[in-house]
Amino acid sequence: MSTPDSPRRVRVTSPRRTATRRPVIPTGTREIDEQTRLGEIYMHSLIQSQLRLTLAVIAGAVVILGGIPLLFALVPATRTLSVLGLPLPWVILGIVVYPVVYVAARVYVRNAERIEAEFTEFVGRR
């Protein structure tokens, strides 16, 4: 009950009631953006995961492709063997090598994208 001398109640509202609210930035992303120690740890873990993947794919390709000259050195019959009228070394070096490189690249890209998606999901939740 207001008396005639008391001030009238006024409702104060923002003139920008229809303005969109700022999106809430997940803590993990903020940590990375602000380059805090925790953000550095997050980035270090991502880089380590990518490095492990890279080294694994390179090691696999080196073992497979490096085994070709070893095959020719250890099994002399492979040097003179023919496949469809072409020497086996030519077939292996000219045809078989490319699918091996392609598969290694596909494996790398698929796993790199998976690592990044998992990292993004993890950081987004924090």
PDB file of C-alpha atoms in Angstrom:
ATOM      1  CA  MET A   1       0.000   0.000   0.000  1.00  0.00           C
ATOM      2  CA  SER A   2       1.574   3.141  -1.098  1.00  0.00           C
ATOM      3  CA  THR A   3       0.996   6.434   0.464  1.00  0.00           C
ATOM      4  CA  PRO A   4       0.638   9.538  -1.638  1.00  0.00           C
ATOM      5  CA  ASP A   5       4.197  10.622  -0.738  1.00  0.00           C
ATOM      6  CA  SER A   6       5.976   7.330  -1.634  1.00  0.00           C
ATOM      7  CA  PRO A   7       7.565   6.969  -5.049  1.00  0.00           C
ATOM      8  CA  ARG A   8       5.811   4.938  -7.649  1.00  0.00           C
ATOM      9  CA  ARG A   9       7.207   1.546  -8.499  1.00  0.00           C
ATOM     10  CA  VAL A  10       8.906   1.450 -11.868  1.00  0.00           C
ATOM     11  CA  ARG A  11       9.815  -1.638 -13.825  1.00  0.00           C
ATOM     12  CA  VAL A  12      13.252  -1.341 -15.406  1.00  0.00           C
ATOM     13  CA  THR A  13      13.926  -3.380 -18.545  1.00  0.00           C
ATOM     14  CA  SER A  14      16.699  -3.500 -21.053  1.00  0.00           C
ATOM     15  CA  PRO A  15      16.071  -1.597 -24.261  1.00  0.00           C
ATOM     16  CA  ARG A  16      17.627  -4.586 -26.105  1.00  0.00           C
ATOM     17  CA  ARG A  17      15.196  -7.253 -25.006  1.00  0.00           C
ATOM     18  CA  THR A  18      15.201  -8.853 -28.451  1.00  0.00           C
ATOM     19  CA  ALA A  19      18.980  -8.944 -28.755  1.00  0.00           C
ATOM     20  CA  THR A  20      20.524 -12.367 -29.022  1.00  0.00           C
ATOM     21  CA  ARG A  21      22.448 -13.628 -26.057  1.00  0.00           C
ATOM     22  CA  ARG A  22      26.120 -14.360 -26.295  1.00  0.00           C
ATOM     23  CA  PRO A  23      26.807 -18.032 -26.824  1.00  0.00           C
ATOM     24  CA  VAL A  24      28.306 -19.801 -23.861  1.00  0.00           C
ATOM     25  CA  ILE A  25      31.849 -20.784 -24.808  1.00  0.00           C
ATOM     26  CA  PRO A  26      32.832 -24.143 -23.358  1.00  0.00           C
ATOM     27  CA  THR A  27      35.583 -23.923 -20.780  1.00  0.00           C
ATOM     28  CA  GLY A  28      38.015 -26.102 -22.768  1.00  0.00           C
ATOM     29  CA  THR A  29      37.805 -23.858 -25.806  1.00  0.00           C
ATOM     30  CA  ARG A  30      38.258 -20.798 -23.635  1.00  0.00           C
ATOM     31  CA  GLU A  31      41.323 -22.375 -22.018  1.00  0.00           C
ATOM     32  CA  ILE A  32      42.870 -22.936 -25.434  1.00  0.00           C
ATOM     33  CA  ASP A  33      41.961 -19.454 -26.691  1.00  0.00           C
ATOM     34  CA  GLU A  34      43.415 -17.798 -23.607  1.00  0.00           C
ATOM     35  CA  GLN A  35      46.541 -19.994 -23.826  1.00  0.00           C
ATOM     36  CA  THR A  36      46.391 -21.067 -20.213  1.00  0.00           C
ATOM     37  CA  ARG A  37      48.388 -23.985 -18.837  1.00  0.00           C
ATOM     38  CA  LEU A  38      45.364 -26.276 -19.186  1.00  0.00           C
ATOM     39  CA  GLY A  39      44.900 -25.110 -22.777  1.00  0.00           C
ATOM     40  CA  GLU A  40      48.546 -25.944 -23.464  1.00  0.00           C
ATOM     41  CA  ILE A  41      48.002 -29.424 -22.038  1.00  0.00           C
ATOM     42  CA  TYR A  42      44.967 -29.921 -24.286  1.00  0.00           C
ATOM     43  CA  MET A  43      46.907 -28.840 -27.374  1.00  0.00           C
ATOM     44  CA  HIS A  44      49.921 -30.944 -26.398  1.00  0.00           C
ATOM     45  CA  SER A  45      47.713 -34.034 -26.114  1.00  0.00           C
ATOM     46  CA  LEU A  46      46.220 -33.372 -29.563  1.00  0.00           C
ATOM     47  CA  ILE A  47      49.641 -32.928 -31.131  1.00  0.00           C
ATOM     48  CA  GLN A  48      50.945 -36.098 -29.433  1.00  0.00           C
ATOM     49  CA  SER A  49      47.997 -38.113 -30.753  1.00  0.00           C
ATOM     50  CA  GLN A  50      48.571 -36.804 -34.268  1.00  0.00           C
ATOM     51  CA  LEU A  51      52.296 -37.534 -34.027  1.00  0.00           C
ATOM     52  CA  ARG A  52      51.672 -41.125 -32.894  1.00  0.00           C
ATOM     53  CA  LEU A  53      49.303 -41.649 -35.816  1.00  0.00           C
ATOM     54  CA  THR A  54      51.793 -40.165 -38.271  1.00  0.00           C
ATOM     55  CA  LEU A  55      54.643 -42.328 -37.028  1.00  0.00           C
ATOM     56  CA  ALA A  56      52.483 -45.469 -37.110  1.00  0.00           C
ATOM     57  CA  VAL A  57      51.377 -44.869 -40.707  1.00  0.00           C
ATOM     58  CA  ILE A  58      54.917 -44.021 -41.819  1.00  0.00           C
ATOM     59  CA  ALA A  59      56.294 -47.122 -40.069  1.00  0.00           C
ATOM     60  CA  GLY A  60      53.690 -49.336 -41.749  1.00  0.00           C
ATOM     61  CA  ALA A  61      54.424 -47.889 -45.178  1.00  0.00           C
ATOM     62  CA  VAL A  62      58.190 -48.224 -44.664  1.00  0.00           C
ATOM     63  CA  VAL A  63      57.838 -51.860 -43.599  1.00  0.00           C
ATOM     64  CA  ILE A  64      55.673 -52.755 -46.595  1.00  0.00           C
ATOM     65  CA  LEU A  65      57.539 -50.701 -49.198  1.00  0.00           C
ATOM     66  CA  GLY A  66      60.936 -51.391 -47.662  1.00  0.00           C
ATOM     67  CA  GLY A  67      60.204 -55.095 -47.781  1.00  0.00           C
ATOM     68  CA  ILE A  68      60.067 -55.079 -51.580  1.00  0.00           C
ATOM     69  CA  PRO A  69      63.839 -54.728 -52.141  1.00  0.00           C
ATOM     70  CA  LEU A  70      64.377 -57.182 -49.301  1.00  0.00           C
ATOM     71  CA  LEU A  71      62.097 -59.668 -51.078  1.00  0.00           C
ATOM     72  CA  PHE A  72      64.130 -59.329 -54.275  1.00  0.00           C
ATOM     73  CA  ALA A  73      67.415 -59.747 -52.374  1.00  0.00           C
ATOM     74  CA  LEU A  74      66.348 -62.748 -50.289  1.00  0.00           C
ATOM     75  CA  VAL A  75      64.356 -64.604 -52.956  1.00  0.00           C
ATOM     76  CA  PRO A  76      66.380 -64.437 -56.199  1.00  0.00           C
ATOM     77  CA  ALA A  77      63.654 -66.205 -58.185  1.00  0.00           C
ATOM     78  CA  THR A  78      61.440 -63.129 -57.853  1.00  0.00           C
ATOM     79  CA  ARG A  79      63.903 -61.123 -59.971  1.00  0.00           C
ATOM     80  CA  THR A  80      63.316 -63.263 -63.054  1.00  0.00           C
ATOM     81  CA  LEU A  81      59.658 -64.223 -62.560  1.00  0.00           C
ATOM     82  CA  SER A  82      57.141 -62.849 -65.084  1.00  0.00           C
ATOM     83  CA  VAL A  83      53.501 -61.921 -64.574  1.00  0.00           C
ATOM     84  CA  LEU A  84      51.412 -61.460 -67.728  1.00  0.00           C
ATOM     85  CA  GLY A  85      54.608 -61.079 -69.714  1.00  0.00           C
ATOM     86  CA  LEU A  86      56.032 -58.372 -67.447  1.00  0.00           C
ATOM     87  CA  PRO A  87      58.889 -58.903 -65.005  1.00  0.00           C
ATOM     88  CA  LEU A  88      57.613 -59.197 -61.403  1.00  0.00           C
ATOM     89  CA  PRO A  89      59.795 -56.319 -60.124  1.00  0.00           C
ATOM     90  CA  TRP A  90      58.200 -53.999 -62.679  1.00  0.00           C
ATOM     91  CA  VAL A  91      54.707 -55.138 -61.743  1.00  0.00           C
ATOM     92  CA  ILE A  92      55.373 -54.629 -58.036  1.00  0.00           C
ATOM     93  CA  LEU A  93      57.188 -51.298 -58.385  1.00  0.00           C
ATOM     94  CA  GLY A  94      54.965 -49.927 -61.150  1.00  0.00           C
ATOM     95  CA  ILE A  95      51.545 -51.133 -60.065  1.00  0.00           C
ATOM     96  CA  VAL A  96      51.414 -52.551 -56.527  1.00  0.00           C
ATOM     97  CA  VAL A  97      53.178 -49.651 -54.814  1.00  0.00           C
ATOM     98  CA  TYR A  98      50.460 -47.094 -55.624  1.00  0.00           C
ATOM     99  CA  PRO A  99      47.551 -48.867 -53.914  1.00  0.00           C
ATOM    100  CA  VAL A 100      49.748 -49.320 -50.822  1.00  0.00           C
ATOM    101  CA  VAL A 101      50.469 -45.579 -50.702  1.00  0.00           C
ATOM    102  CA  TYR A 102      46.791 -44.782 -51.344  1.00  0.00           C
ATOM    103  CA  VAL A 103      45.607 -47.055 -48.525  1.00  0.00           C
ATOM    104  CA  ALA A 104      48.188 -45.572 -46.137  1.00  0.00           C
ATOM    105  CA  ALA A 105      46.958 -42.073 -47.003  1.00  0.00           C
ATOM    106  CA  ARG A 106      43.296 -43.063 -46.516  1.00  0.00           C
ATOM    107  CA  VAL A 107      44.053 -44.662 -43.151  1.00  0.00           C
ATOM    108  CA  TYR A 108      45.929 -41.547 -42.067  1.00  0.00           C
ATOM    109  CA  VAL A 109      43.192 -39.108 -43.112  1.00  0.00           C
ATOM    110  CA  ARG A 110      40.372 -41.154 -41.576  1.00  0.00           C
ATOM    111  CA  ASN A 111      42.166 -41.529 -38.250  1.00  0.00           C
ATOM    112  CA  ALA A 112      43.341 -37.893 -38.204  1.00  0.00           C
ATOM    113  CA  GLU A 113      39.749 -36.739 -38.674  1.00  0.00           C
ATOM    114  CA  ARG A 114      38.614 -39.113 -35.918  1.00  0.00           C
ATOM    115  CA  ILE A 115      41.257 -37.736 -33.536  1.00  0.00           C
ATOM    116  CA  GLU A 116      40.226 -34.159 -34.278  1.00  0.00           C
ATOM    117  CA  ALA A 117      36.525 -34.950 -33.859  1.00  0.00           C
ATOM    118  CA  GLU A 118      37.166 -36.637 -30.512  1.00  0.00           C
ATOM    119  CA  PHE A 119      39.308 -33.698 -29.396  1.00  0.00           C
ATOM    120  CA  THR A 120      36.657 -31.184 -30.449  1.00  0.00           C
ATOM    121  CA  GLU A 121      33.966 -33.149 -28.615  1.00  0.00           C
ATOM    122  CA  PHE A 122      36.136 -33.435 -25.484  1.00  0.00           C
ATOM    123  CA  VAL A 123      37.063 -29.752 -25.414  1.00  0.00           C
ATOM    124  CA  GLY A 124      33.486 -28.722 -26.172  1.00  0.00           C
ATOM    125  CA  ARG A 125      32.227 -30.608 -23.117  1.00  0.00           C
ATOM    126  CA  ARG A 126      34.682 -29.005 -20.709  1.00  0.00           C
TER     127      ARG A 126
END
